[in-house]
Coordinates of C-alpha atoms and ligand atoms in Angstrom, one line a residue:
M17 CA 0.0 0.0 0.0
L18 CA 1.3 3.5 -0.9
T19 CA 1.2 5.6 2.2
L20 CA 1.3 9.3 2.9
G21 CA 3.7 11.1 5.3
V22 CA 2.5 14.6 6.0
N23 CA 5.3 17.2 6.5
I24 CA 4.0 19.7 9.1
D25 CA 7.0 22.1 8.9
H26 CA 5.2 25.0 7.4
I27 CA 2.7 25.1 10.3
A28 CA 5.7 26.1 12.3
T29 CA 6.8 28.5 9.6
I30 CA 3.6 30.5 10.2
R31 CA 4.1 30.3 13.9
Q32 CA 7.7 31.5 13.7
A33 CA 6.6 34.5 11.6
R34 CA 5.4 35.9 14.9
R35 CA 7.5 33.8 17.3
T36 CA 4.2 33.0 19.1
V37 CA 2.5 29.8 20.1
E38 CA 0.0 29.3 17.2
P39 CA -0.5 27.5 15.0
N40 CA 0.9 24.5 16.8
P41 CA 2.6 21.8 14.6
V42 CA 1.7 19.2 17.2
A43 CA -2.0 19.9 16.9
A44 CA -1.6 19.9 13.1
A45 CA 0.1 16.5 13.3
I46 CA -2.9 15.1 15.3
L47 CA -5.3 16.5 12.8
A48 CA -3.3 15.1 9.9
E49 CA -3.5 11.7 11.5
L50 CA -7.2 12.1 11.9
G51 CA -7.4 12.9 8.2
G52 CA -5.6 9.6 7.4
A53 CA -1.9 10.5 7.4
N54 CA 0.2 7.3 7.7
G55 CA 3.2 9.2 9.1
I56 CA 4.3 12.6 10.2
T57 CA 7.5 14.1 8.8
T58 CA 9.4 17.0 10.1
H59 CA 12.7 18.7 9.3
L60 CA 14.7 20.1 12.2
R61 CA 16.9 22.6 10.4
E62 CA 20.2 23.8 11.7
D63 CA 18.9 27.4 11.7
R64 CA 15.6 26.4 13.4
R65 CA 13.7 28.5 10.9
H66 CA 10.5 26.6 11.5
I67 CA 10.4 23.4 13.6
Q68 CA 12.1 23.7 17.1
E69 CA 13.7 20.9 19.1
M70 CA 10.8 21.0 21.5
D71 CA 8.3 20.4 18.7
V72 CA 10.1 17.2 17.7
R73 CA 10.2 16.0 21.4
L74 CA 6.4 16.7 21.7
L75 CA 5.8 15.0 18.3
R76 CA 7.7 11.9 19.6
K77 CA 5.2 11.7 22.5
T78 CA 2.1 12.4 20.5
V79 CA 2.5 10.9 17.0
R80 CA 0.5 7.7 16.8
T81 CA 1.5 6.7 13.3
H82 CA 5.3 7.0 12.7
L83 CA 7.6 10.0 13.0
N84 CA 10.1 10.6 10.2
L85 CA 12.8 13.1 11.2
E86 CA 14.5 14.8 8.3
M87 CA 17.9 16.2 9.3
A88 CA 21.3 17.2 7.9
P89 CA 24.0 14.6 8.6
T90 CA 25.7 16.8 11.3
D91 CA 27.1 15.9 14.7
E92 CA 24.5 18.1 16.4
M93 CA 21.6 16.4 14.6
I94 CA 22.9 12.9 15.3
V95 CA 23.0 13.6 19.0
I96 CA 19.4 14.9 18.9
A97 CA 18.2 11.9 16.8
L98 CA 19.8 9.4 19.1
D99 CA 18.1 11.0 22.1
I100 CA 14.6 11.5 20.5
K101 CA 14.6 8.3 18.6
P102 CA 12.2 8.9 15.7
D103 CA 10.8 5.9 13.9
Y104 CA 13.2 6.7 11.1
V105 CA 15.6 9.4 10.0
T106 CA 15.8 10.9 6.5
L107 CA 19.2 12.4 5.9
V108 CA 19.0 15.5 3.7
P109 CA 21.5 18.1 2.5
E110 CA 21.1 21.6 4.1
K111 CA 22.3 25.0 3.0
R112 CA 21.6 28.0 5.1
E113 CA 20.7 30.2 2.1
E114 CA 18.2 27.8 0.5
V115 CA 14.5 28.4 0.7
T116 CA 13.9 24.7 0.9
T117 CA 16.0 21.5 0.4
E118 CA 17.4 22.0 -3.1
G119 CA 19.1 18.9 -4.4
G120 CA 19.6 15.4 -3.1
L121 CA 22.4 14.2 -0.8
D122 CA 25.7 13.4 -2.6
I123 CA 26.3 9.9 -1.3
V124 CA 29.2 9.3 -3.7
R125 CA 31.2 12.3 -2.6
N126 CA 30.5 11.8 1.1
Y127 CA 30.6 8.1 1.0
Y128 CA 32.7 7.2 4.1
R129 CA 31.2 9.9 6.4
L130 CA 27.6 8.9 5.5
K131 CA 28.4 5.2 5.8
E132 CA 29.6 5.9 9.3
I133 CA 26.5 8.0 10.2
V134 CA 24.1 5.4 8.7
A135 CA 25.7 2.6 10.8
H136 CA 25.7 4.8 13.9
L137 CA 22.0 5.6 13.7
Q138 CA 21.1 2.0 12.7
S139 CA 23.1 0.7 15.7
A140 CA 20.6 2.6 17.8
D141 CA 17.7 0.9 16.0
I142 CA 16.9 4.0 13.9
P143 CA 16.4 3.0 10.2
V144 CA 17.8 5.5 7.8
S145 CA 16.5 6.9 4.5
L146 CA 18.7 8.9 2.2
F147 CA 17.2 11.8 0.2
I148 CA 18.8 11.5 -3.2
D149 CA 18.3 12.4 -6.9
A150 CA 17.3 9.4 -9.1
Q151 CA 20.8 8.9 -10.4
E152 CA 22.3 5.5 -10.9
N153 CA 25.6 6.2 -9.0
Q154 CA 23.7 7.7 -6.0
I155 CA 21.3 4.8 -5.8
Q156 CA 24.1 2.3 -6.0
A157 CA 26.1 4.1 -3.3
S158 CA 23.0 4.2 -1.1
A159 CA 22.8 0.4 -1.3
D160 CA 26.5 0.1 -0.7
I161 CA 26.4 2.1 2.5
K162 CA 23.5 -0.1 3.6
A163 CA 20.8 2.4 4.1
Q164 CA 17.4 0.7 4.3
F165 CA 15.5 3.4 2.4
I166 CA 16.1 6.0 -0.2
E167 CA 13.7 9.0 -0.7
L168 CA 13.8 9.9 -4.4
H169 CA 13.8 13.7 -5.0
T170 CA 10.7 14.5 -7.1
G171 CA 11.6 18.3 -7.3
K172 CA 12.8 18.2 -10.9
Y173 CA 9.7 16.4 -12.0
A174 CA 7.5 18.8 -10.0
D175 CA 9.2 21.9 -11.4
A176 CA 9.5 20.7 -15.0
P177 CA 8.7 23.7 -17.3
N178 CA 6.8 21.6 -19.9
A179 CA 5.3 18.1 -20.5
R180 CA 8.3 16.7 -22.4
I181 CA 10.7 17.5 -19.5
R182 CA 8.2 16.3 -17.0
E183 CA 7.9 12.9 -18.8
R184 CA 11.7 12.7 -19.0
E185 CA 12.0 13.3 -15.2
L186 CA 9.3 10.7 -14.6
E187 CA 11.2 8.2 -16.6
F188 CA 14.4 8.9 -14.6
L189 CA 12.3 8.3 -11.4
R190 CA 10.9 5.1 -12.9
Q191 CA 14.4 3.8 -13.8
G192 CA 15.6 4.8 -10.3
C193 CA 12.8 2.8 -8.7
E194 CA 13.6 -0.3 -10.7
Q195 CA 17.3 0.0 -9.8
A196 CA 16.5 0.5 -6.1
L197 CA 14.2 -2.5 -6.1
D198 CA 16.9 -4.7 -7.7
L199 CA 19.3 -3.6 -5.0
G200 CA 16.8 -4.4 -2.2
L201 CA 16.4 -0.7 -1.2
R202 CA 13.0 0.5 0.1
I203 CA 11.7 3.6 -1.7
N204 CA 10.0 6.8 -0.6
A205 CA 9.6 9.9 -2.7
G206 CA 8.8 13.5 -2.2
H207 CA 9.4 17.2 -2.7
G208 CA 7.3 19.6 -4.7
L209 CA 4.4 17.2 -5.1
T210 CA 0.9 18.7 -5.4
Y211 CA -2.7 17.7 -5.8
W212 CA -2.2 18.2 -9.6
N213 CA 1.1 16.4 -10.2
I214 CA 0.9 13.5 -7.8
Y215 CA -0.9 10.8 -9.7
P216 CA 1.8 9.7 -12.1
I217 CA 4.2 9.4 -9.1
T218 CA 1.8 7.0 -7.4
C219 CA 2.1 4.7 -10.5
L220 CA 5.9 4.2 -10.2
P221 CA 7.0 0.8 -9.1
G222 CA 7.9 0.0 -5.5
I223 CA 7.3 3.4 -3.8
E224 CA 6.1 2.9 -0.2
E225 CA 5.6 6.4 1.1
L226 CA 5.2 9.9 -0.3
N227 CA 6.3 12.8 1.9
I228 CA 4.2 15.9 1.2
G229 CA 4.2 19.2 3.0
H230 CA 3.8 22.5 1.3
T231 CA 0.8 21.8 -0.9
I232 CA -1.2 20.2 2.0
V233 CA -0.4 23.1 4.4
S234 CA -1.3 25.6 1.6
R235 CA -4.6 23.9 1.0
A236 CA -5.4 23.7 4.7
V237 CA -4.9 27.4 5.0
L238 CA -7.4 28.1 2.2
V239 CA -10.0 25.5 2.9
G240 CA -10.0 26.7 6.5
M241 CA -10.2 30.4 5.8
E242 CA -14.0 30.7 5.5
R243 CA -14.6 28.9 8.8
A244 CA -11.9 30.9 10.5
V245 CA -13.5 34.2 9.4
R246 CA -16.9 33.0 10.4
E247 CA -15.6 32.1 13.9
M248 CA -13.9 35.5 14.3
K249 CA -17.3 37.2 13.6
L250 CA -18.7 35.0 16.4
A251 CA -15.9 36.0 18.7
M252 CA -16.6 39.6 17.9
R253 CA -20.1 39.0 19.2
G254 CA -18.7 37.2 22.3
E255 CA -20.1 34.0 21.0
F256 CA -17.0 31.9 20.3
Ligands
PXP14 N1 11.0 15.2 1.4 C1 12.1 15.9 1.8 C2 13.3 15.2 2.0 C3 12.0 17.3 2.0 O1 13.1 17.9 2.4 C4 10.8 17.9 1.9 C5 10.7 19.4 2.2 O2 10.9 19.6 3.5 C6 9.7 17.2 1.5 C7 9.8 15.8 1.2 C8 8.3 17.8 1.3 O3 8.4 18.7 0.2 P1 7.1 19.7 -0.1 O4 7.0 20.6 1.1 O5 7.5 20.4 -1.3 O6 5.9 18.8 -0.2

């Protein structure tokens, strides 16, 4: 069964815009689970621009599905992951200047360091997924360093400027899935997926979970707007 991991980071982005207490990403995770999310995904960034360490600790206590912690492969984050023990970790590259995670991890270039980190997390019973582009050498290297999962980066597919390039990117993803399956890797995918571009991705072979954030949070804000305004009108009458 193809499952959905809901990334709740941008609930925290809205909260951090005012450095206040609402909206609460933990409440959003509970509601996402009520809506059928099979997992909750969250990225604790080095610059703490949205999710804070306390959020991850609370999510660990409240999430009833599974908690996927996205993090950069840094010493600081490894200590936090070993302490919080998410259900699995997805290692992602991180640059301070980027708006969101831009490319996949370069496993080939950082082979020995990543191999050591994967083994370290796995020795604490934390399965590891590697967020990578669907490139043959990166997929092979992910299997060689014995990660259990890869997460294929769907950003280039999502951002394709036209149908021809979108088809080509979809084909790279399909080939990546086939190679990963042959190597015994489990496959997740995500980044940039929306209500409009998701369906072809669900038809790729072997994908277990899609991690989706921005489009769901965006839609939640809009579909909730009418009710939120109606409730403010009630509050103005002292009736909320
Ligand atoms: N997967 C990974 C590894 C990510 O870094 C992100 C963005 O945080 C996502 C999935 C979700 O991407 P989006 O917010 O575009 O759905």
